PDB file of C-alpha atoms and ligand atoms in Angstrom:
ATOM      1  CA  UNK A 490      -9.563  32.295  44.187  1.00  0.00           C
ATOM      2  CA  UNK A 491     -10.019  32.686  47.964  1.00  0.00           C
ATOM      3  CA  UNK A 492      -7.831  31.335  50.348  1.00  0.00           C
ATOM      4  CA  UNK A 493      -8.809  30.364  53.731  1.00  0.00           C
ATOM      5  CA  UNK A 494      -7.785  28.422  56.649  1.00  0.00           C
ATOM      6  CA  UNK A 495     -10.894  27.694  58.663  1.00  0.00           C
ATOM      7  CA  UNK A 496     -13.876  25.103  58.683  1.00  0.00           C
ATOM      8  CA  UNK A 497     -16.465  28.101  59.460  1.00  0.00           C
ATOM      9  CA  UNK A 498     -15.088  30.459  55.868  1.00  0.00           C
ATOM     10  CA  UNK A 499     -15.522  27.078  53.683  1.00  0.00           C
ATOM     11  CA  UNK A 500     -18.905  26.399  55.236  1.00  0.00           C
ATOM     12  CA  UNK A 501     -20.120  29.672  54.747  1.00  0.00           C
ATOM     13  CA  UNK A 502     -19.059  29.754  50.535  1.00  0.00           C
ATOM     14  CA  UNK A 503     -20.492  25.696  50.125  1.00  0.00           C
ATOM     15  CA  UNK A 504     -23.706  26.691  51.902  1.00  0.00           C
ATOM     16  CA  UNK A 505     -23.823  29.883  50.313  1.00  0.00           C
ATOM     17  CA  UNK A 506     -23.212  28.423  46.339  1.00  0.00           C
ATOM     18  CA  UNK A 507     -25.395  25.277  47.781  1.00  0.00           C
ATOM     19  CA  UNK A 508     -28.297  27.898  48.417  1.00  0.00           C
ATOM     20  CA  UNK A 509     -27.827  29.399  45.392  1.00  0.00           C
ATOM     21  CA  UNK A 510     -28.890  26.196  43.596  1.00  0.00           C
ATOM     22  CA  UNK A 511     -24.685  25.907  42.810  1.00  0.00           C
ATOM     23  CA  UNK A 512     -22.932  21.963  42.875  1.00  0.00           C
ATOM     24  CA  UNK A 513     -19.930  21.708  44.852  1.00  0.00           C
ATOM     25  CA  UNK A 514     -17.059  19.860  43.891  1.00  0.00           C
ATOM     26  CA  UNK A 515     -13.962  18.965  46.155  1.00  0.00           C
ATOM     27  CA  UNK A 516     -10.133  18.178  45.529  1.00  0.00           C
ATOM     28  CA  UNK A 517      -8.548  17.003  48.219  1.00  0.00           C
ATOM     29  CA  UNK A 518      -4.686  17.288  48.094  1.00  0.00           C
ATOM     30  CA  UNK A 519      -1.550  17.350  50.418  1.00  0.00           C
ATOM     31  CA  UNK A 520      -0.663  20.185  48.136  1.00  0.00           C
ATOM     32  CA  UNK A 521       2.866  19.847  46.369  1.00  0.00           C
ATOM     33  CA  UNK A 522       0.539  19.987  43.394  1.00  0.00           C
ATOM     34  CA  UNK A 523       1.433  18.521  40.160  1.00  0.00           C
ATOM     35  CA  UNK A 524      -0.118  17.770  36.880  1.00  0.00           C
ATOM     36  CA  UNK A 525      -2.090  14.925  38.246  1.00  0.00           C
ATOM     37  CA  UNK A 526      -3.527  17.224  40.627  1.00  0.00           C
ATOM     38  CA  UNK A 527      -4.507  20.005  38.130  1.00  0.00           C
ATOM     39  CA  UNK A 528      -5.721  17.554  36.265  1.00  0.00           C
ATOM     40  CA  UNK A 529      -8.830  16.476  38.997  1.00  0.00           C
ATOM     41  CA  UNK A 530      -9.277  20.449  39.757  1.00  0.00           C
ATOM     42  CA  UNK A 531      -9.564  20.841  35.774  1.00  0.00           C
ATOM     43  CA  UNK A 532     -11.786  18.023  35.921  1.00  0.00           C
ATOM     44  CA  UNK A 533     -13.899  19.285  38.641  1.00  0.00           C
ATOM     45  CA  UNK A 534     -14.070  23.116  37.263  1.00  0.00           C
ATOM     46  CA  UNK A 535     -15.416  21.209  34.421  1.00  0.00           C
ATOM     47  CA  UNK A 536     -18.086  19.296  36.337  1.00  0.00           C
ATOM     48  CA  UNK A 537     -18.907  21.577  39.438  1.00  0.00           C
ATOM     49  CA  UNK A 538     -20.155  25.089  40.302  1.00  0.00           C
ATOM     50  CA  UNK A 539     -18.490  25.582  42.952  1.00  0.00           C
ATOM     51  CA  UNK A 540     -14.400  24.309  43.395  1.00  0.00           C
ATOM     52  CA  UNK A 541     -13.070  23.936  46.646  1.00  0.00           C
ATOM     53  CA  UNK A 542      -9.275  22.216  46.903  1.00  0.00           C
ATOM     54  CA  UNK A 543      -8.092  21.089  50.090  1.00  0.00           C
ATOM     55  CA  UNK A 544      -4.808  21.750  50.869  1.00  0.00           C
ATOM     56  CA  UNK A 545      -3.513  19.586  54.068  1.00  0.00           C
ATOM     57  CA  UNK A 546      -0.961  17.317  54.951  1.00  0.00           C
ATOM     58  CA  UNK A 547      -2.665  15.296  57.179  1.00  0.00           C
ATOM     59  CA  UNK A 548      -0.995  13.814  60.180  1.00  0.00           C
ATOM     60  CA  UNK A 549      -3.261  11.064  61.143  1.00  0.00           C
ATOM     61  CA  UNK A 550      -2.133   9.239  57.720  1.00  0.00           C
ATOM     62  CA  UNK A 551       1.418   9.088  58.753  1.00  0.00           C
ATOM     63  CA  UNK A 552       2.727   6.356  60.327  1.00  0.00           C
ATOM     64  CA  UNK A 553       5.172   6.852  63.218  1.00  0.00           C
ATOM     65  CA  UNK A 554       8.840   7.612  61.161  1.00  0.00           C
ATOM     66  CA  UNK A 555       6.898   7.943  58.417  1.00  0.00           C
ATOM     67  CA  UNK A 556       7.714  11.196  56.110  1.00  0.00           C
ATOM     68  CA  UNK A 557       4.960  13.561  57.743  1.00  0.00           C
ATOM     69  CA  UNK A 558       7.902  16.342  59.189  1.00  0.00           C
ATOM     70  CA  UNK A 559      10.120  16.070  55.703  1.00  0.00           C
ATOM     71  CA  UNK A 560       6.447  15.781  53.163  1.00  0.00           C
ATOM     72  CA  UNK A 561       7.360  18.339  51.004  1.00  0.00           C
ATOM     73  CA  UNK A 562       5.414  21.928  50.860  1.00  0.00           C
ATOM     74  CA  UNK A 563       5.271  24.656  48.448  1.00  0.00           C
ATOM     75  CA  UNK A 564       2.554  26.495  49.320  1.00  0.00           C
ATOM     76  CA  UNK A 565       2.892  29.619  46.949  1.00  0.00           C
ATOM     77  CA  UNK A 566       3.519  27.319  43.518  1.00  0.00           C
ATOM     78  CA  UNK A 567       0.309  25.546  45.228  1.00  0.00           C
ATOM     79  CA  UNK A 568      -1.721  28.589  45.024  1.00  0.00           C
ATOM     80  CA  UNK A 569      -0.580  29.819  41.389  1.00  0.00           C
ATOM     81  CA  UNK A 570      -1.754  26.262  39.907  1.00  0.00           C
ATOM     82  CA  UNK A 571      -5.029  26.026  41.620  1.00  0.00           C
ATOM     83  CA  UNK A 572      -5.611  29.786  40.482  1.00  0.00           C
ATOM     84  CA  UNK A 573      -4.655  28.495  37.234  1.00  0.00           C
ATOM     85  CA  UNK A 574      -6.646  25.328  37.221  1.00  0.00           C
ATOM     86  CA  UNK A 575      -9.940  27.700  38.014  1.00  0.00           C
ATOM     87  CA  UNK A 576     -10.293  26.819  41.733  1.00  0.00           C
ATOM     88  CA  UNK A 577     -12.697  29.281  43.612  1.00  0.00           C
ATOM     89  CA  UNK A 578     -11.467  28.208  46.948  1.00  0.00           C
ATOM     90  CA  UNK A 579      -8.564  26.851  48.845  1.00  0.00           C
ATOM     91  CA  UNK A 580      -8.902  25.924  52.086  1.00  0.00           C
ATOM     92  CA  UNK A 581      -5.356  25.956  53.868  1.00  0.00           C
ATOM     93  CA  UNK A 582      -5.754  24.484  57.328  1.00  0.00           C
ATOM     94  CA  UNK A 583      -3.437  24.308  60.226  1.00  0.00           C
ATOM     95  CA  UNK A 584      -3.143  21.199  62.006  1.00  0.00           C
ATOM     96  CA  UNK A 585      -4.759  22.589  65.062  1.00  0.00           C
ATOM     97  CA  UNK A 586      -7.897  24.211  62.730  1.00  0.00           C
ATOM     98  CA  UNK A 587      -8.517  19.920  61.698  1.00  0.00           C
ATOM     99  CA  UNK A 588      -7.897  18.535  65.137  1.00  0.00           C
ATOM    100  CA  UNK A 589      -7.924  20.876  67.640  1.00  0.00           C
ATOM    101  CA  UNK A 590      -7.516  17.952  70.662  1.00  0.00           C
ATOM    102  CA  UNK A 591      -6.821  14.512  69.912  1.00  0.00           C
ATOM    103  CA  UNK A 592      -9.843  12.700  67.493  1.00  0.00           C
ATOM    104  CA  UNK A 593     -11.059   9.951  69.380  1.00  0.00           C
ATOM    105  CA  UNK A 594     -13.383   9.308  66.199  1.00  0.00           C
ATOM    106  CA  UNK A 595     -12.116   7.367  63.682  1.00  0.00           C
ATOM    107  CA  UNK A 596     -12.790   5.879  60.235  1.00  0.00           C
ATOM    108  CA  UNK A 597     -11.913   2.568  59.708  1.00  0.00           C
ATOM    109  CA  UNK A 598     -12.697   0.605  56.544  1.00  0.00           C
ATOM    110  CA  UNK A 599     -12.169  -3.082  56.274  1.00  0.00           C
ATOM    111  CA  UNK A 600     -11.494  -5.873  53.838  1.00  0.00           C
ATOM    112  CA  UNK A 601     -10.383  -3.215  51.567  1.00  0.00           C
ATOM    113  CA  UNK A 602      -7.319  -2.505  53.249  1.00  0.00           C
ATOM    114  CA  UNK A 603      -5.805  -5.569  54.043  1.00  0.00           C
ATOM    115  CA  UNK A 604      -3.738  -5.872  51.636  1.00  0.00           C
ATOM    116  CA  UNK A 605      -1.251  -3.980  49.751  1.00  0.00           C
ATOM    117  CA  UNK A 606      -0.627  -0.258  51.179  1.00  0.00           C
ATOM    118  CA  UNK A 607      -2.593  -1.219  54.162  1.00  0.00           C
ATOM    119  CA  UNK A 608      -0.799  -4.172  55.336  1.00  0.00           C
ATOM    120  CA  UNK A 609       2.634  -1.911  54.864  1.00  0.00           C
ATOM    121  CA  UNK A 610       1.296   1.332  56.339  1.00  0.00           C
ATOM    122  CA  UNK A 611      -1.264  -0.574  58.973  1.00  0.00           C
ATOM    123  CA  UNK A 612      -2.623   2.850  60.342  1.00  0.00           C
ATOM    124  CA  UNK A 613      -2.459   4.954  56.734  1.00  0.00           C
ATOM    125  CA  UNK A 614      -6.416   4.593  55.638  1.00  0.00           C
ATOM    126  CA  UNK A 615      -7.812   4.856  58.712  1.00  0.00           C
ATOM    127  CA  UNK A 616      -6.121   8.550  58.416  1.00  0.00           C
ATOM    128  CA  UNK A 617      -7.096   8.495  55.160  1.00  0.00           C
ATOM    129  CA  UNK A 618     -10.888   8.183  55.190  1.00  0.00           C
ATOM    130  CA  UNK A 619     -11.049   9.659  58.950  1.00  0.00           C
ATOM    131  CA  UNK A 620      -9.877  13.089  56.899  1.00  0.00           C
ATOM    132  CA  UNK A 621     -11.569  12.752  53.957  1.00  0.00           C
ATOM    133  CA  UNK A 622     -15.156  12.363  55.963  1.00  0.00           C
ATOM    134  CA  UNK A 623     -14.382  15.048  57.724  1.00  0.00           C
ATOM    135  CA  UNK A 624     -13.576  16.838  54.488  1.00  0.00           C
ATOM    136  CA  UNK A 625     -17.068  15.586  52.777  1.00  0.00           C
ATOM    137  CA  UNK A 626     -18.441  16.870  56.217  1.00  0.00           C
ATOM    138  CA  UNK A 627     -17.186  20.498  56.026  1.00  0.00           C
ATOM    139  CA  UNK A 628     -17.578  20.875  52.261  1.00  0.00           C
ATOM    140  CA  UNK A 629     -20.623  19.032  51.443  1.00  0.00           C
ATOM    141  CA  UNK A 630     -19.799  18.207  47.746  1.00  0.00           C
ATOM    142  CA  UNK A 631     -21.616  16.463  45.079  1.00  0.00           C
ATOM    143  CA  UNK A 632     -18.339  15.566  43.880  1.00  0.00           C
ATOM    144  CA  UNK A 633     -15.143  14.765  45.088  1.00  0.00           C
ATOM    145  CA  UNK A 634     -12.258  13.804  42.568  1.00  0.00           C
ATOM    146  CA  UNK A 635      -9.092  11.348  43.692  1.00  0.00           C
ATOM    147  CA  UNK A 636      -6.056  10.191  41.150  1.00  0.00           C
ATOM    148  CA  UNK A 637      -6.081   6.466  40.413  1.00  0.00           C
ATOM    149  CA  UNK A 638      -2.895   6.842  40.911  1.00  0.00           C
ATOM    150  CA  UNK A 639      -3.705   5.715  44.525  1.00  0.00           C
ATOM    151  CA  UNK A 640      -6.111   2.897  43.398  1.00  0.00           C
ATOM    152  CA  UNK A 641      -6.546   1.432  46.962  1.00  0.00           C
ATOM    153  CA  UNK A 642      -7.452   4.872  47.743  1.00  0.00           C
ATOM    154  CA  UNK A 643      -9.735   5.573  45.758  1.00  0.00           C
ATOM    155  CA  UNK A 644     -11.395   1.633  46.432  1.00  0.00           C
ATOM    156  CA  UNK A 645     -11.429   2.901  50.113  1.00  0.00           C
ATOM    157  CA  UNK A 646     -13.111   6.304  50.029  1.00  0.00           C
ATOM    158  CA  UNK A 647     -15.909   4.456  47.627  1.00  0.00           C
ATOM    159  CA  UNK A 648     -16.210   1.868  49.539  1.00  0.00           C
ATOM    160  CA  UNK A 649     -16.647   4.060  52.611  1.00  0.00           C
ATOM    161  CA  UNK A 650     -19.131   6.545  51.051  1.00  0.00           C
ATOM    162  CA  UNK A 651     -20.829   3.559  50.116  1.00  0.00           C
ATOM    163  CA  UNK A 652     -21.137   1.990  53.480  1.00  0.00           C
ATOM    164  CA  UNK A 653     -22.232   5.801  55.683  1.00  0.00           C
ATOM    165  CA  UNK A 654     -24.620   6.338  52.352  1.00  0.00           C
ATOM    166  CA  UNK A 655     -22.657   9.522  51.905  1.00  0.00           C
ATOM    167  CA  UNK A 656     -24.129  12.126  48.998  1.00  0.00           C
ATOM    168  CA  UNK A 657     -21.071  12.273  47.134  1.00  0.00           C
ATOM    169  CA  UNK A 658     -19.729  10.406  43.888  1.00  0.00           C
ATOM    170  CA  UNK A 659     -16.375   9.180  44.092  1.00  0.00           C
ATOM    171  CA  UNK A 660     -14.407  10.595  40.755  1.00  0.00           C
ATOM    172  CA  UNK A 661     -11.756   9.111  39.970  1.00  0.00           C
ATOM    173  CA  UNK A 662      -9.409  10.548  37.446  1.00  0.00           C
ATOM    174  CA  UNK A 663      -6.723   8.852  35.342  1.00  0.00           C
ATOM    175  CA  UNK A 664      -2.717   8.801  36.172  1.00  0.00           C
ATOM    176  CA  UNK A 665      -0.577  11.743  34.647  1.00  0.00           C
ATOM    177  CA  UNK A 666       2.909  10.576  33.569  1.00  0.00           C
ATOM    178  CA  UNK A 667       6.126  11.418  32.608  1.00  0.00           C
ATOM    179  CA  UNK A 668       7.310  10.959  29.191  1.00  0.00           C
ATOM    180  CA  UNK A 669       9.539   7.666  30.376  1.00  0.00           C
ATOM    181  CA  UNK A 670       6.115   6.457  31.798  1.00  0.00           C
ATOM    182  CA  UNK A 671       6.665   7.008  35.607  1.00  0.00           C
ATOM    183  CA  UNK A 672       3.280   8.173  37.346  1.00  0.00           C
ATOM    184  CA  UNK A 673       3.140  11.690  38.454  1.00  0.00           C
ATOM    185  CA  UNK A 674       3.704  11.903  42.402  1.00  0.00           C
ATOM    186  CA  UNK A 675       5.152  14.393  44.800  1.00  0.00           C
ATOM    187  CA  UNK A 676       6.775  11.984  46.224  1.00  0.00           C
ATOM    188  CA  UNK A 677       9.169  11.907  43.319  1.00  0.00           C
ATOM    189  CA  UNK A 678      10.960  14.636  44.454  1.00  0.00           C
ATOM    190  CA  UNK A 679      12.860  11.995  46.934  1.00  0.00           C
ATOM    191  CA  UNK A 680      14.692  10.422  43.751  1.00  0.00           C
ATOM    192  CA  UNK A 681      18.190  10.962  43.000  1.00  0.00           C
ATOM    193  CA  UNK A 682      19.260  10.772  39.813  1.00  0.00           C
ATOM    194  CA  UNK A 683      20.473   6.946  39.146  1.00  0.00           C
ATOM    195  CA  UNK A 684      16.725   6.391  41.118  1.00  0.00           C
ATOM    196  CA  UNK A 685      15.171   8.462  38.641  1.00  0.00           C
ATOM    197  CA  UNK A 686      16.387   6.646  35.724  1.00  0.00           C
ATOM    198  CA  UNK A 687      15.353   3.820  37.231  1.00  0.00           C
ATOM    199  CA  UNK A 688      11.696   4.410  38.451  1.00  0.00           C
ATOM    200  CA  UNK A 689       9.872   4.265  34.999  1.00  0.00           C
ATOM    201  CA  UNK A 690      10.401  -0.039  36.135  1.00  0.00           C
ATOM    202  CA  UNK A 691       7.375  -0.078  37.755  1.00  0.00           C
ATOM    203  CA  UNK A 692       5.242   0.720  34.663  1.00  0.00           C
ATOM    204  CA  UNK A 693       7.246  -1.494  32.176  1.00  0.00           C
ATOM    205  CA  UNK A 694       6.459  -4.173  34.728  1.00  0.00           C
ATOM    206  CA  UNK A 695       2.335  -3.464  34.793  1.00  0.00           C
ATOM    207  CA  UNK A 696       2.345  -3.343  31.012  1.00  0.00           C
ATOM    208  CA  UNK A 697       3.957  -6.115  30.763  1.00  0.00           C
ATOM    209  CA  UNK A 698       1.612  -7.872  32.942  1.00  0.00           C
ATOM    210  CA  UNK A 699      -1.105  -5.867  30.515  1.00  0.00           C
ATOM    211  CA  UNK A 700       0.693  -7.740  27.361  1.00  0.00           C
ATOM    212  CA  UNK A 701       0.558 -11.006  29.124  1.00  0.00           C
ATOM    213  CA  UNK A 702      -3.307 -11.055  29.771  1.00  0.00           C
ATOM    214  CA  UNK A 703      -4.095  -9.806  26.238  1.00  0.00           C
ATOM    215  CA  UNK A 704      -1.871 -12.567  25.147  1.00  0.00           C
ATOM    216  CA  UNK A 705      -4.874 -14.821  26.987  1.00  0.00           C
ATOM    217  CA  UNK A 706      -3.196 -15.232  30.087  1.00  0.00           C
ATOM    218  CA  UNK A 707      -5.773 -15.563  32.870  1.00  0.00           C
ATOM    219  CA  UNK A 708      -4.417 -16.656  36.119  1.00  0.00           C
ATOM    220  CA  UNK A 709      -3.403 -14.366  38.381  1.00  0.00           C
ATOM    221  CA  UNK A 710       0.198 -15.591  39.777  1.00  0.00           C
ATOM    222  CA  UNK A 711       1.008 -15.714  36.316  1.00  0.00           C
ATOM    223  CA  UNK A 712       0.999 -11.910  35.514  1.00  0.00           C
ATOM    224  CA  UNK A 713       1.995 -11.509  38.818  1.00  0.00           C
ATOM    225  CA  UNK A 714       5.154 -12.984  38.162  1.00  0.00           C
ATOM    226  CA  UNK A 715       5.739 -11.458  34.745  1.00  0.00           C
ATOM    227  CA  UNK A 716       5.336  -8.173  36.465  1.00  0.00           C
ATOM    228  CA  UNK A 717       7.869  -9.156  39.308  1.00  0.00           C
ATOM    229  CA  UNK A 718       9.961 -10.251  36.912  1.00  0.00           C
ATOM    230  CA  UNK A 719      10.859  -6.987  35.018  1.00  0.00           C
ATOM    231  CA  UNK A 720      11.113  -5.186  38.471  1.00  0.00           C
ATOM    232  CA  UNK A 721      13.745  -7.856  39.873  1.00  0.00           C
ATOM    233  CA  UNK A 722      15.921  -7.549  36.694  1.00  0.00           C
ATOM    234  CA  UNK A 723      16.408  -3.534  37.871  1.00  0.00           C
ATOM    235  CA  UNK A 724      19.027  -3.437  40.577  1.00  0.00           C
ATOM    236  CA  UNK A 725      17.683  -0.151  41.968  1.00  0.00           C
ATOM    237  CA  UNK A 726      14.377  -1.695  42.577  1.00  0.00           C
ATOM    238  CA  UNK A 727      12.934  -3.479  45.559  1.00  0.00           C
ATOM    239  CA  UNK A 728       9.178  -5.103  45.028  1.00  0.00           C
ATOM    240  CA  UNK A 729       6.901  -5.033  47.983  1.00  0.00           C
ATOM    241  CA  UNK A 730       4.290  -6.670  45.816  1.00  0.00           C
ATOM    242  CA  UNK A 731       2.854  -7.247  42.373  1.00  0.00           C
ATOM    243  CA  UNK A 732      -0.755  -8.112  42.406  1.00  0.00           C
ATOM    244  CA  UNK A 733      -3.440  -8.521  39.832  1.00  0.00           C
ATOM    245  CA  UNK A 734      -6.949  -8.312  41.689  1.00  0.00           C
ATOM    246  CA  UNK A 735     -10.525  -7.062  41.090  1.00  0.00           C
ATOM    247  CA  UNK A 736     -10.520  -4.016  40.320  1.00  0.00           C
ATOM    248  CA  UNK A 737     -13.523  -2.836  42.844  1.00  0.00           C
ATOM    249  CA  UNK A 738     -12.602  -4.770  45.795  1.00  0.00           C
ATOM    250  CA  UNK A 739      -8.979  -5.878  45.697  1.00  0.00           C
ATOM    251  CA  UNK A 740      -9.458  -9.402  46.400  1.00  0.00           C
ATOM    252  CA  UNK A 741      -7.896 -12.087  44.147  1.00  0.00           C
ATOM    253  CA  UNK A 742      -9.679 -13.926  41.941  1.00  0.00           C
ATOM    254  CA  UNK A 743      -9.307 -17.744  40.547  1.00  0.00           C
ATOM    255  CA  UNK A 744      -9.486 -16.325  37.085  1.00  0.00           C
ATOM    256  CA  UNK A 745      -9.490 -12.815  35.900  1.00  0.00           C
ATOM    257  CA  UNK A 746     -12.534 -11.661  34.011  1.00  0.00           C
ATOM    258  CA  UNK A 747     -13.828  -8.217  34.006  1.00  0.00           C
ATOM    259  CA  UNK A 748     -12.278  -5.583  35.253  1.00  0.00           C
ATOM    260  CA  UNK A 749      -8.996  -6.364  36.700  1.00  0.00           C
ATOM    261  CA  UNK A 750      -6.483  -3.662  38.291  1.00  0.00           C
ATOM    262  CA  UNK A 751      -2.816  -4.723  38.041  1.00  0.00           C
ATOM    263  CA  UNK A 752      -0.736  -3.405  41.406  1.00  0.00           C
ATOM    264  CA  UNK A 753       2.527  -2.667  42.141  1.00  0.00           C
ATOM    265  CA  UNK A 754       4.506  -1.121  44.858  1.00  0.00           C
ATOM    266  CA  UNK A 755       8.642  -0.868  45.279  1.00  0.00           C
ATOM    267  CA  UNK A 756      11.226   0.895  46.821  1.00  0.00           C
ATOM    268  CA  UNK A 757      13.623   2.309  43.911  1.00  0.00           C
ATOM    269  CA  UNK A 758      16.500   3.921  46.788  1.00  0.00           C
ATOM    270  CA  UNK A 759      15.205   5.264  49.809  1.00  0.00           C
ATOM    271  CA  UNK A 760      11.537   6.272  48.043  1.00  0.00           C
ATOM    272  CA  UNK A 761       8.729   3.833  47.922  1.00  0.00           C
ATOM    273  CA  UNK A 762       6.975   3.798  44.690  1.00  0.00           C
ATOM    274  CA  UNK A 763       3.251   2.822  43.529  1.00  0.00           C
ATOM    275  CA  UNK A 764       1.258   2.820  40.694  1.00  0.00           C
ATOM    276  CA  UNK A 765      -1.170   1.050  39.051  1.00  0.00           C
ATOM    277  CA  UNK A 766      -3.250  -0.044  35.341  1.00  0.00           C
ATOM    278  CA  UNK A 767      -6.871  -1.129  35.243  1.00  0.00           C
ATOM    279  CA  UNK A 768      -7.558  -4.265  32.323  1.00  0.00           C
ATOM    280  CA  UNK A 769     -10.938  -4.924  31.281  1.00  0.00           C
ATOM    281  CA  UNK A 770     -11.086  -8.392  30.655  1.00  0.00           C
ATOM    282  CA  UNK A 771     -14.470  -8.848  28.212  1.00  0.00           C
ATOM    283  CA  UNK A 772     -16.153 -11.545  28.915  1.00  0.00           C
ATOM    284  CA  UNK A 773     -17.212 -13.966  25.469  1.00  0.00           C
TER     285      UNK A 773
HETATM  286  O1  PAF Z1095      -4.094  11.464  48.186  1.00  0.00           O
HETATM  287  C1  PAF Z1095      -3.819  12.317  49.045  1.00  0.00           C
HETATM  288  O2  PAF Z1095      -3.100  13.295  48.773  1.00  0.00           O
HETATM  289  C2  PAF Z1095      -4.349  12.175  50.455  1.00  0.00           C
HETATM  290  O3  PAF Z1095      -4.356  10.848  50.866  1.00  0.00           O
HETATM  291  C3  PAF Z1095      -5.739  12.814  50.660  1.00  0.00           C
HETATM  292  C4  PAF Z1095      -6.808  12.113  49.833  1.00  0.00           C
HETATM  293  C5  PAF Z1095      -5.678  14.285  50.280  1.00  0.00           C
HETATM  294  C6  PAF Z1095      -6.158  12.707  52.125  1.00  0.00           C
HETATM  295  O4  PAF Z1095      -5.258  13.379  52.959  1.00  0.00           O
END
């Protein structure tokens, strides 16, 4: 694996495995890698000729008192997994090497992120997809792999390759969790122990809201309230929302049908937790 730290040493190896007939596929992380994230650079070593993973903790996604200073780093253990994982190139870039004066471009994507992580972080994906087209712009991949674990995320850099007809398919790869169910996240880190125990809430509450729609539940307030349920009966826990919504676009439908994506988002202590479970709702 090669690290480097500038936008001209990536462009040179994508061009270079690009001329060579080669695919390339891109990871982009915060680093504080985990198992989710070695799963999408296993997944893209699978897929891809070429695998670059971004390592960046990007500023412009952080929200003023927002954890940007305190996001944890470890960029050694970062290395040794994406070695591991069969990465050919990790590109390690300083703030200044990504936005050398202030951007005065921006990528904002709408309807999208109204709702949900959007309305509580109101700057967050216009960070978010600003970086990741700039990403997609120095890397030029075929492929470019995100966690569900950030559904809205993932809904938002689709949606936006979609819109600026960008070459790239939007892969995204399931949750990892813990034995005790809680979804994989670096953020995890910020739990203390009675926190801990009490995190795994959040995905008792979607699969309950799971149970309740293959019970033949189809209104939407209904396993909303179900889910909110389970997370109000833990003390630790704080729900920002419970949602069950369309799985593509977010919005909320009369009825669910199809395929449905169950939300949830709550502070357990101090950290604010998310995760996520798509349903696919056949359709007689
Ligand atoms: O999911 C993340 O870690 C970040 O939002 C991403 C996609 C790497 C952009 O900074």
């Amino acid at each position: 694996m090669q690290t480097v730290t500038t936008i001209a040493e990536v462009r040179r190896l994508t061009d270079a495995a690009r001329r060579d007939g080669g695919t390339v596929g891109l990871v982009p992380t915060m680093g504080y890698l985990h198992e989710g994230h070695v799963s999408l650079m296993e997944a893209a070593r699978r897929e891809c000729d070429l695998v670059v993973m971004t390592n960046f903790v990007n500023p412009l996604q952080f929200g003023v008192g927002e954890d940007f200073e305190a996001y944890p780093r470890d960029l050694e253990r970062d290395a040794e997994l994406s070695e591991a994982a069969g990465v050919d190139v990790a590109f390690v870039p300083a703030v200044e090497e990504m936005y050398p004066e202030p951007i005065a471009t921006t990528v904002t994507v709408g309807g999208v992120t109204d709702r949900f992580e959007g309305a509580s972080r109101p700057t967050h994906f216009a960070g978010v997809a600003t970086v990741v087209a700039k990403l997609f712009a120095i890397a030029g991949p075929s492929r470019a792999y995100f966690g569900e674990k950030d559904w809205q995320q993932v809904c938002v850099v689709r949606r936006m390759a979609r819109d600026l007809s960008l070459p790239v398919a939007v892969v995204a790869c399931p949750t990892l969790r813990e034995p005790d169910g809680l979804a994989r996240s670096s953020r995890n880190v910020y739990l203390g122990p009675a926190e801990r125990a009490a995190a795994p809430v959040l995905h008792r509450a979607l699969l309950a809201g799971r149970d309740l729609i293959d019970d033949g539940e189809r209104a939407p307030a209904a396993v909303e309230a179900r889910m909110a349920a389970v997370v109000d009966a833990e003390p630790l826990a704080d729900l920002d929302y419970a949602a069950a919504v369309r799985a593509d676009d977010l919005t909320r439908p009369d009825v669910l049908a199809g395929e449905v994506r169950l939300l949830i988002a709550a502070r357990v202590g101090p950290p604010r937790l998310l995760d996520n479970l798509g349903v696919t709702i056949a359709t007689a």
